[in-house]
Amino acid sequence: DQGPTALELAVMSLAGCVTTIFAIVAKKMRLNYEKLEAHVEAEKGEVTIESVRLTLRVKTNAPPERVRVAFKRTMEICPVGVLFSRAGVKIEENVEIVSS
């Protein structure tokens, strides 16, 4: 084993980008949270990634609708997510809100 493949690194980059951008968006919205986790699973086609299932788990007492708005905005501006979308990778986006 010689570490992650390039495609695995791309998927990890998506997870890192989503959590970073969500933190920025949440701060601007004054949306507090205790914990933030991104879970990403990718389906590889013959050559490259065909689809991704991304779940962002947010532990917070904030109103769920505000969390969903922050997540929607995150997915609109996350550079790696935009790159995946423009490359034709299907992204199934989910946000799980866990009460703190």
Coordinates of N, CA and C in Angstrom, one line a residue:
D1 N 0.9 -1.2 0.0 CA 0.0 0.0 0.0 C 0.9 1.2 0.0
Q2 N 0.6 2.1 -0.9 CA 1.5 3.3 -1.1 C 0.7 4.6 -0.8
G3 N -0.4 4.5 -0.1 CA -1.2 5.7 0.2 C -2.4 5.8 -0.7
P4 N -3.1 6.9 -0.6 CA -4.3 7.1 -1.3 C -4.0 7.4 -2.8
T5 N -5.0 6.9 -3.7 CA -4.8 7.2 -5.1 C -5.2 8.6 -5.4
A6 N -5.0 9.1 -6.6 CA -5.4 10.4 -7.0 C -6.9 10.6 -6.9
L7 N -7.7 9.6 -7.2 CA -9.1 9.7 -7.1 C -9.6 9.8 -5.6
E8 N -8.9 9.0 -4.8 CA -9.2 9.1 -3.4 C -8.9 10.4 -2.8
L9 N -7.8 11.0 -3.2 CA -7.4 12.4 -2.8 C -8.5 13.4 -3.3
A10 N -9.0 13.2 -4.5 CA -10.0 14.1 -5.0 C -11.3 14.1 -4.1
V11 N -11.7 12.9 -3.7 CA -12.8 12.7 -2.8 C -12.6 13.3 -1.5
M12 N -11.4 13.1 -0.9 CA -11.0 13.7 0.3 C -11.0 15.3 0.2
S13 N -10.6 15.8 -0.9 CA -10.6 17.2 -1.1 C -12.0 17.8 -1.1
L14 N -12.9 17.0 -1.6 CA -14.3 17.5 -1.6 C -14.8 17.5 -0.1
A15 N -14.5 16.5 0.7 CA -14.9 16.5 2.1 C -14.3 17.7 2.8
G16 N -13.0 18.0 2.6 CA -12.3 19.1 3.2 C -12.9 20.4 2.8
C17 N -13.1 20.5 1.5 CA -13.7 21.8 1.0 C -15.1 22.1 1.6
V18 N -15.9 21.1 1.6 CA -17.3 21.3 2.1 C -17.2 21.7 3.6
T19 N -16.4 21.1 4.4 CA -16.4 21.4 5.8 C -15.8 22.8 6.0
T20 N -14.8 23.2 5.2 CA -14.2 24.5 5.3 C -15.2 25.6 4.9
I21 N -15.8 25.4 3.8 CA -16.7 26.4 3.3 C -18.0 26.5 4.2
F22 N -18.4 25.4 4.7 CA -19.6 25.4 5.6 C -19.2 26.3 6.8
A23 N -18.0 26.1 7.4 CA -17.6 26.8 8.6 C -17.6 28.3 8.3
I24 N -17.1 28.7 7.1 CA -17.1 30.1 6.7 C -18.5 30.7 6.6
V25 N -19.4 29.9 5.9 CA -20.7 30.3 5.7 C -21.5 30.4 7.0
A26 N -21.3 29.4 7.9 CA -21.9 29.4 9.2 C -21.5 30.6 10.0
K27 N -20.2 31.0 10.0 CA -19.7 32.1 10.7 C -20.3 33.4 10.2
K28 N -20.4 33.5 8.9 CA -21.1 34.7 8.3 C -22.5 34.8 8.7
M29 N -23.2 33.7 8.8 CA -24.6 33.6 9.2 C -24.8 33.7 10.7
R30 N -23.7 33.7 11.5 CA -23.8 33.6 12.9 C -24.5 32.3 13.4
L31 N -24.2 31.3 12.7 CA -24.8 30.0 13.0 C -23.8 29.1 13.7
N32 N -24.1 28.9 15.0 CA -23.2 28.2 15.8 C -23.4 26.7 15.7
Y33 N -22.3 25.9 15.8 CA -22.4 24.4 15.8 C -21.3 23.9 16.7
E34 N -21.5 22.7 17.2 CA -20.6 22.0 18.1 C -19.6 21.1 17.3
K35 N -20.1 20.5 16.3 CA -19.3 19.5 15.6 C -19.8 19.4 14.2
L36 N -18.8 19.2 13.3 CA -19.1 19.1 11.9 C -18.3 17.9 11.3
E37 N -19.0 17.0 10.6 CA -18.3 15.9 9.9 C -18.8 15.7 8.5
A38 N -17.9 15.5 7.6 CA -18.3 15.2 6.2 C -18.1 13.7 5.9
H39 N -19.0 13.0 5.4 CA -18.9 11.6 5.0 C -19.1 11.6 3.5
V40 N -18.1 11.0 2.8 CA -18.2 11.0 1.3 C -17.9 9.6 0.8
E41 N -18.8 9.1 -0.1 CA -18.6 7.8 -0.8 C -18.6 8.1 -2.3
A42 N -17.7 7.5 -3.0 CA -17.7 7.7 -4.4 C -17.8 6.4 -5.2
E43 N -18.5 6.5 -6.3 CA -18.6 5.4 -7.3 C -17.7 5.6 -8.4
K44 N -16.7 4.7 -8.6 CA -15.8 4.9 -9.7 C -16.3 4.1 -11.0
G45 N -16.2 4.8 -12.1 CA -16.5 4.2 -13.3 C -15.3 3.6 -13.9
E46 N -15.3 3.4 -15.2 CA -14.2 2.7 -15.9 C -12.9 3.5 -15.8
V47 N -13.1 4.9 -15.8 CA -11.9 5.7 -15.8 C -11.8 6.6 -14.6
T48 N -12.9 7.2 -14.2 CA -12.9 8.2 -13.2 C -14.1 8.1 -12.3
I49 N -14.3 9.1 -11.4 CA -15.4 9.1 -10.5 C -16.7 9.4 -11.3
E50 N -17.8 8.6 -11.1 CA -19.0 8.9 -11.7 C -20.0 9.6 -10.8
S51 N -20.0 9.2 -9.6 CA -21.0 9.8 -8.6 C -20.4 9.8 -7.2
V52 N -21.0 10.8 -6.4 CA -20.5 10.9 -5.1 C -21.7 11.1 -4.2
R53 N -21.7 10.4 -3.0 CA -22.7 10.7 -2.0 C -22.0 11.4 -0.9
L54 N -22.5 12.6 -0.6 CA -21.9 13.4 0.4 C -22.9 13.7 1.5
T55 N -22.6 13.4 2.7 CA -23.4 13.8 3.9 C -22.6 14.6 4.8
L56 N -23.2 15.8 5.1 CA -22.6 16.7 6.1 C -23.4 16.5 7.4
R57 N -22.8 16.1 8.5 CA -23.4 15.9 9.8 C -23.1 17.1 10.6
V58 N -24.1 17.9 11.1 CA -23.9 19.1 11.9 C -24.5 18.9 13.2
K59 N -23.7 19.0 14.3 CA -24.3 19.0 15.6 C -24.5 20.4 16.1
T60 N -25.8 20.8 16.3 CA -26.1 22.2 16.6 C -27.5 22.3 17.2
N61 N -27.7 23.4 17.8 CA -29.1 23.7 18.3 C -29.7 24.8 17.4
A62 N -29.1 25.1 16.4 CA -29.6 26.1 15.4 C -30.9 25.6 14.7
P63 N -31.8 26.4 14.3 CA -33.0 26.0 13.6 C -32.6 25.2 12.3
P64 N -33.2 24.0 12.1 CA -32.8 23.2 11.0 C -32.9 24.0 9.6
E65 N -33.8 24.8 9.4 CA -33.9 25.6 8.2 C -32.7 26.4 7.9
R66 N -32.1 27.0 9.0 CA -30.9 27.8 8.8 C -29.7 27.0 8.5
V67 N -29.6 25.8 9.0 CA -28.6 24.8 8.7 C -28.7 24.4 7.2
R68 N -29.9 24.1 6.8 CA -30.1 23.8 5.4 C -29.7 24.9 4.4
V69 N -30.0 26.1 4.8 CA -29.7 27.3 4.0 C -28.1 27.4 3.9
A70 N -27.5 27.2 5.0 CA -26.0 27.3 5.0 C -25.4 26.2 4.2
F71 N -26.0 25.0 4.3 CA -25.5 23.9 3.5 C -25.7 24.1 2.0
K72 N -26.9 24.6 1.6 CA -27.2 24.9 0.2 C -26.2 25.9 -0.3
R73 N -25.9 26.9 0.4 CA -25.0 28.0 0.0 C -23.6 27.4 -0.1
T74 N -23.2 26.5 0.8 CA -21.9 25.9 0.8 C -21.7 25.1 -0.5
M75 N -22.7 24.3 -0.9 CA -22.6 23.5 -2.1 C -22.6 24.3 -3.3
E76 N -23.1 25.5 -3.3 CA -23.1 26.4 -4.4 C -21.7 27.0 -4.7
I77 N -21.0 27.2 -3.6 CA -19.7 28.0 -3.7 C -18.5 27.1 -3.4
C78 N -18.6 25.9 -2.9 CA -17.4 25.1 -2.7 C -16.7 24.8 -4.0
P79 N -15.4 25.3 -4.1 CA -14.7 25.2 -5.3 C -14.5 23.7 -5.8
V80 N -14.3 22.8 -4.9 CA -14.1 21.4 -5.3 C -15.4 20.8 -5.8
G81 N -16.5 21.2 -5.1 CA -17.8 20.7 -5.5 C -18.2 21.2 -6.8
V82 N -17.9 22.5 -7.1 CA -18.2 23.1 -8.4 C -17.4 22.4 -9.5
L83 N -16.1 22.1 -9.2 CA -15.3 21.4 -10.1 C -15.9 20.0 -10.5
F84 N -16.3 19.3 -9.4 CA -16.9 18.0 -9.6 C -18.2 18.1 -10.5
S85 N -19.0 19.1 -10.2 CA -20.3 19.3 -10.9 C -20.0 19.6 -12.4
R86 N -19.0 20.5 -12.6 CA -18.7 20.9 -14.0 C -18.1 19.7 -14.8
A87 N -17.5 18.8 -14.1 CA -16.9 17.6 -14.7 C -17.9 16.5 -15.0
G88 N -19.2 16.8 -14.6 CA -20.2 15.8 -14.8 C -20.4 14.7 -13.8
V89 N -19.7 14.9 -12.6 CA -19.9 14.0 -11.5 C -21.2 14.3 -10.8
K90 N -22.0 13.3 -10.7 CA -23.3 13.4 -10.0 C -23.0 13.5 -8.5
I91 N -23.5 14.5 -7.8 CA -23.3 14.6 -6.4 C -24.7 14.5 -5.6
E92 N -24.8 13.5 -4.8 CA -26.0 13.4 -4.0 C -25.7 14.1 -2.7
E93 N -26.4 15.2 -2.4 CA -26.0 16.0 -1.2 C -27.1 15.8 -0.1
N94 N -26.6 15.6 1.1 CA -27.4 15.4 2.3 C -26.8 16.2 3.4
V95 N -27.7 16.7 4.3 CA -27.2 17.3 5.5 C -28.0 16.6 6.6
E96 N -27.3 16.2 7.7 CA -27.9 15.6 8.8 C -27.7 16.5 10.0
I97 N -28.8 16.9 10.6 CA -28.7 17.8 11.8 C -28.9 17.0 13.1
V98 N -28.0 17.1 13.9 CA -28.0 16.4 15.2 C -28.1 17.4 16.3
S99 N -29.2 17.3 17.1 CA -29.3 18.3 18.2 C -28.2 18.1 19.2
S100 N -27.8 19.2 19.7 CA -26.7 19.2 20.7 C -27.3 19.4 22.1

